[in-house]
PDB file of C-alpha atoms in Angstrom:
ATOM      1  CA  UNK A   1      63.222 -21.070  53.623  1.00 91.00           C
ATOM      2  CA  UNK A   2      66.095 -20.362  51.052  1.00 96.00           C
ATOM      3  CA  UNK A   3      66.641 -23.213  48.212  1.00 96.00           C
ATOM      4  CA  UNK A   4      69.825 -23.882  46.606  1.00 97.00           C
ATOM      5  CA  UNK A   5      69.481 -24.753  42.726  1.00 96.00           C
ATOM      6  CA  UNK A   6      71.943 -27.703  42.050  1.00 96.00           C
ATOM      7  CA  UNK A   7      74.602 -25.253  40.746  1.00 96.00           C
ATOM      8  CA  UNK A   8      74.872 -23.644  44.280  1.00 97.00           C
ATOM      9  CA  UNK A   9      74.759 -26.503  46.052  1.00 96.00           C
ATOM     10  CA  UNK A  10      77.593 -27.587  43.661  1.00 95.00           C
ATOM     11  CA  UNK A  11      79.803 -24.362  43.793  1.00 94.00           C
ATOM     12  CA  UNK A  12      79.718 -24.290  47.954  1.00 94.00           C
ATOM     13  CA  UNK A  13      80.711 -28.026  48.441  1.00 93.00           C
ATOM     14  CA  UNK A  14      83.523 -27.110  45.774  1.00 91.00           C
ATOM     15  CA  UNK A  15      84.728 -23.823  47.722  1.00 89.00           C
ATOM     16  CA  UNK A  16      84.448 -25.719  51.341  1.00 89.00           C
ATOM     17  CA  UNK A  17      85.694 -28.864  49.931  1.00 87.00           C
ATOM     18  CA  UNK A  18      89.575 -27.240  51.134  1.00 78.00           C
ATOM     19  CA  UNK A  19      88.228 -26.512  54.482  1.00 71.00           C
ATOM     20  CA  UNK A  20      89.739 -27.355  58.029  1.00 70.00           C
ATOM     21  CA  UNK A  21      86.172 -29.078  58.956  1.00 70.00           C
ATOM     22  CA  UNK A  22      84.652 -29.737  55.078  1.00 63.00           C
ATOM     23  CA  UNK A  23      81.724 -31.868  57.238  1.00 73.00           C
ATOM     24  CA  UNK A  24      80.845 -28.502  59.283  1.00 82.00           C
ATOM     25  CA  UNK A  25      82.156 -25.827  56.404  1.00 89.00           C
ATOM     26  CA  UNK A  26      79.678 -23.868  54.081  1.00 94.00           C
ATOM     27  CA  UNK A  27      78.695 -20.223  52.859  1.00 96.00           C
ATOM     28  CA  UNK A  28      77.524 -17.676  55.414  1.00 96.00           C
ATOM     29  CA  UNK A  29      75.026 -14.947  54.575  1.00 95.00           C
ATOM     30  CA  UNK A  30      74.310 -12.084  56.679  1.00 95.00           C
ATOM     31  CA  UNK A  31      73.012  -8.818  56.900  1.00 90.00           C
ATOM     32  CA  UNK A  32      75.224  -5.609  57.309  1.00 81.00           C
ATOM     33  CA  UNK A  33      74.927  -3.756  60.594  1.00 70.00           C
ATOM     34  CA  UNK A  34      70.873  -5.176  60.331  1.00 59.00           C
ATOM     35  CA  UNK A  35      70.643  -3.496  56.794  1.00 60.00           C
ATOM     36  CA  UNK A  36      68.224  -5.647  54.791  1.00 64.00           C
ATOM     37  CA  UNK A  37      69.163  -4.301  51.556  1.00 74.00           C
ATOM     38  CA  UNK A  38      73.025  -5.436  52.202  1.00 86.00           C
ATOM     39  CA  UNK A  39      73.937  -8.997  52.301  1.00 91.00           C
ATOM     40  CA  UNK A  40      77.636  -9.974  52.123  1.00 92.00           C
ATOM     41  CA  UNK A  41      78.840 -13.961  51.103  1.00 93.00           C
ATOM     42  CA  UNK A  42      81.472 -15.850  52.837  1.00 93.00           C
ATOM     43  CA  UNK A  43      83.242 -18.690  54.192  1.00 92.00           C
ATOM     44  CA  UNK A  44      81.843 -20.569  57.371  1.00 93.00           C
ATOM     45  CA  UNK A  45      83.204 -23.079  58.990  1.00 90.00           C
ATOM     46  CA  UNK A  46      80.218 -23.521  61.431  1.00 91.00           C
ATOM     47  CA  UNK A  47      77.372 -21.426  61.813  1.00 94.00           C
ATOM     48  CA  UNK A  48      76.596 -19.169  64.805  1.00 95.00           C
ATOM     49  CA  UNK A  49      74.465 -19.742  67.139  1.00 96.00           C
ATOM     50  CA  UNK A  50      71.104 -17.469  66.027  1.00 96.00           C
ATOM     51  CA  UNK A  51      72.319 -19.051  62.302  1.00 97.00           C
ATOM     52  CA  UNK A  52      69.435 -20.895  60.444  1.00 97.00           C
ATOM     53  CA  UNK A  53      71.141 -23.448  58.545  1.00 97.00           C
ATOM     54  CA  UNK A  54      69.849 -24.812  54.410  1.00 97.00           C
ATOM     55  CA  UNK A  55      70.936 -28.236  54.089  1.00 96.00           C
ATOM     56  CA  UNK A  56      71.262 -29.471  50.239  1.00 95.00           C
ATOM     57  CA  UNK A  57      72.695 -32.154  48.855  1.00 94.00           C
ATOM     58  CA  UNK A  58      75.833 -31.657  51.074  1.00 92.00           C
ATOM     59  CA  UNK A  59      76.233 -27.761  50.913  1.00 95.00           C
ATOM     60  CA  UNK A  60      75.266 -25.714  53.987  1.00 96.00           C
ATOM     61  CA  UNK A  61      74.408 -22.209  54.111  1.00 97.00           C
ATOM     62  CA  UNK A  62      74.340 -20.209  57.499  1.00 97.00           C
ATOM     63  CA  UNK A  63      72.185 -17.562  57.405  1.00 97.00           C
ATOM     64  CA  UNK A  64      71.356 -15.264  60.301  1.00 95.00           C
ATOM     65  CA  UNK A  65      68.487 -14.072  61.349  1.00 94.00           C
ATOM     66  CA  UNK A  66      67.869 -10.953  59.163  1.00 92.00           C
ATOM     67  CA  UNK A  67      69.216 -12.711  55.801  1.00 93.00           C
ATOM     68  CA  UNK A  68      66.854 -15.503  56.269  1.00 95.00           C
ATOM     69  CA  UNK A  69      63.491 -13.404  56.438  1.00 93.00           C
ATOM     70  CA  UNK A  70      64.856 -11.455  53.152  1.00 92.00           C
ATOM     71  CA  UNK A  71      65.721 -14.690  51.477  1.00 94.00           C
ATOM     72  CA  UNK A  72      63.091 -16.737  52.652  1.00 94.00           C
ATOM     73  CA  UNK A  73      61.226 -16.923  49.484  1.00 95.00           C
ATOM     74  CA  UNK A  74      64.020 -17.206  47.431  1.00 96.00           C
ATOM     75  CA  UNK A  75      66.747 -19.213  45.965  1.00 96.00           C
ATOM     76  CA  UNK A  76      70.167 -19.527  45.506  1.00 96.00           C
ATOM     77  CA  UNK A  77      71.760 -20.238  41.951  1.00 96.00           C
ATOM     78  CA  UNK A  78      75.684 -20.444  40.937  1.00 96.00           C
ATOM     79  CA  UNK A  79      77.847 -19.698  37.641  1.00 92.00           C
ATOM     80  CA  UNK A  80      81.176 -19.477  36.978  1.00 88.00           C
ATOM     81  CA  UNK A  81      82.824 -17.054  34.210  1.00 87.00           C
ATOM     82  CA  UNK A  82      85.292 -18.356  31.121  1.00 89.00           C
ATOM     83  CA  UNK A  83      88.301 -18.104  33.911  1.00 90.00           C
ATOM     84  CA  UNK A  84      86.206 -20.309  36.812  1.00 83.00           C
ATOM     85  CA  UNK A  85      85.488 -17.370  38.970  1.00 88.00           C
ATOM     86  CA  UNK A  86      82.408 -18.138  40.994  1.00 90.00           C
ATOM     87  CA  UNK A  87      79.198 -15.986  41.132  1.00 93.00           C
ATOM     88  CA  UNK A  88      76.278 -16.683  43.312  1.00 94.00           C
ATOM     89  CA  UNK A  89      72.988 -14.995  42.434  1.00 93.00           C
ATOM     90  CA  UNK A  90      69.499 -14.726  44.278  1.00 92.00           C
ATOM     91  CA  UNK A  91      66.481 -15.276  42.573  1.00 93.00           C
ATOM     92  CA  UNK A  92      62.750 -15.692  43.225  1.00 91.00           C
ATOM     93  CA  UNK A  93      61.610 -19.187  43.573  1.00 82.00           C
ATOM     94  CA  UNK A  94      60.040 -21.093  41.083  1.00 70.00           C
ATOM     95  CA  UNK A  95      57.014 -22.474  41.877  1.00 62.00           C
TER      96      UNK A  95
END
C-alpha cells in the first residue's frame, strides 16, 4: 500500500483544510482511461466507491483501483517552491 512521507501528509491536510467536508476531503489519484503510465492528482471530497483509501496522520488519499497496484510499493513525498506552489512526487519506498 502507498505511504505518505510527513511532508505529504502535511501538504494534503493543508490543501483540504478549505474544503466543504475537511473530515471526508483529501487527494485523489487515478489512472487515465486505465493507462498505468498516466496518473493525474486532485481534489476529493470523498472517495468513490472501488477507491482504496491511505490514511496518515489526518490526510487521505483515494486511489482507484489501477493507481493503487502502480503505487503500491511506493510513497508519496511533498515540496513546495520559493513562491509556496505545491509539488507532490512518487518515490520508491524505503525500506
Amino acid at each position: 500500500m502507498l505511504t505518505l512521507t510527513a511532508n505529504a501528509a502535511q501538504a494534503i491536510r493543508n490543501l483540504t483544510a478549505g474544503a466543504p467536508e475537511p473530515a471526508q476531503g483529501g487527494i485523489r489519484i487515478a489512472s487515465s482511461d486505465d493507462d498505468a503510465s498516466s496518473l493525474t492528482l486532485s481534489l476529493a471530497t470523498a472517495p468513490e466507491p472501488a477507491d482504496a483509501v491511505v490514511e496518515s496522520e489526518g490526510a487521505r488519499v483515494y486511489l482507484d483501483p489501477v493507481a493503487a497496484t502502480v503505487l503500491d510499493d511506493k510513497s508519496l513525498d511533498a515540496g513546495a517552491d520559493d513562491q509556496g506552489a505545491v509539488s507532490f512526487l512518487v518515490t520508491e519506498r524505503a525500506g
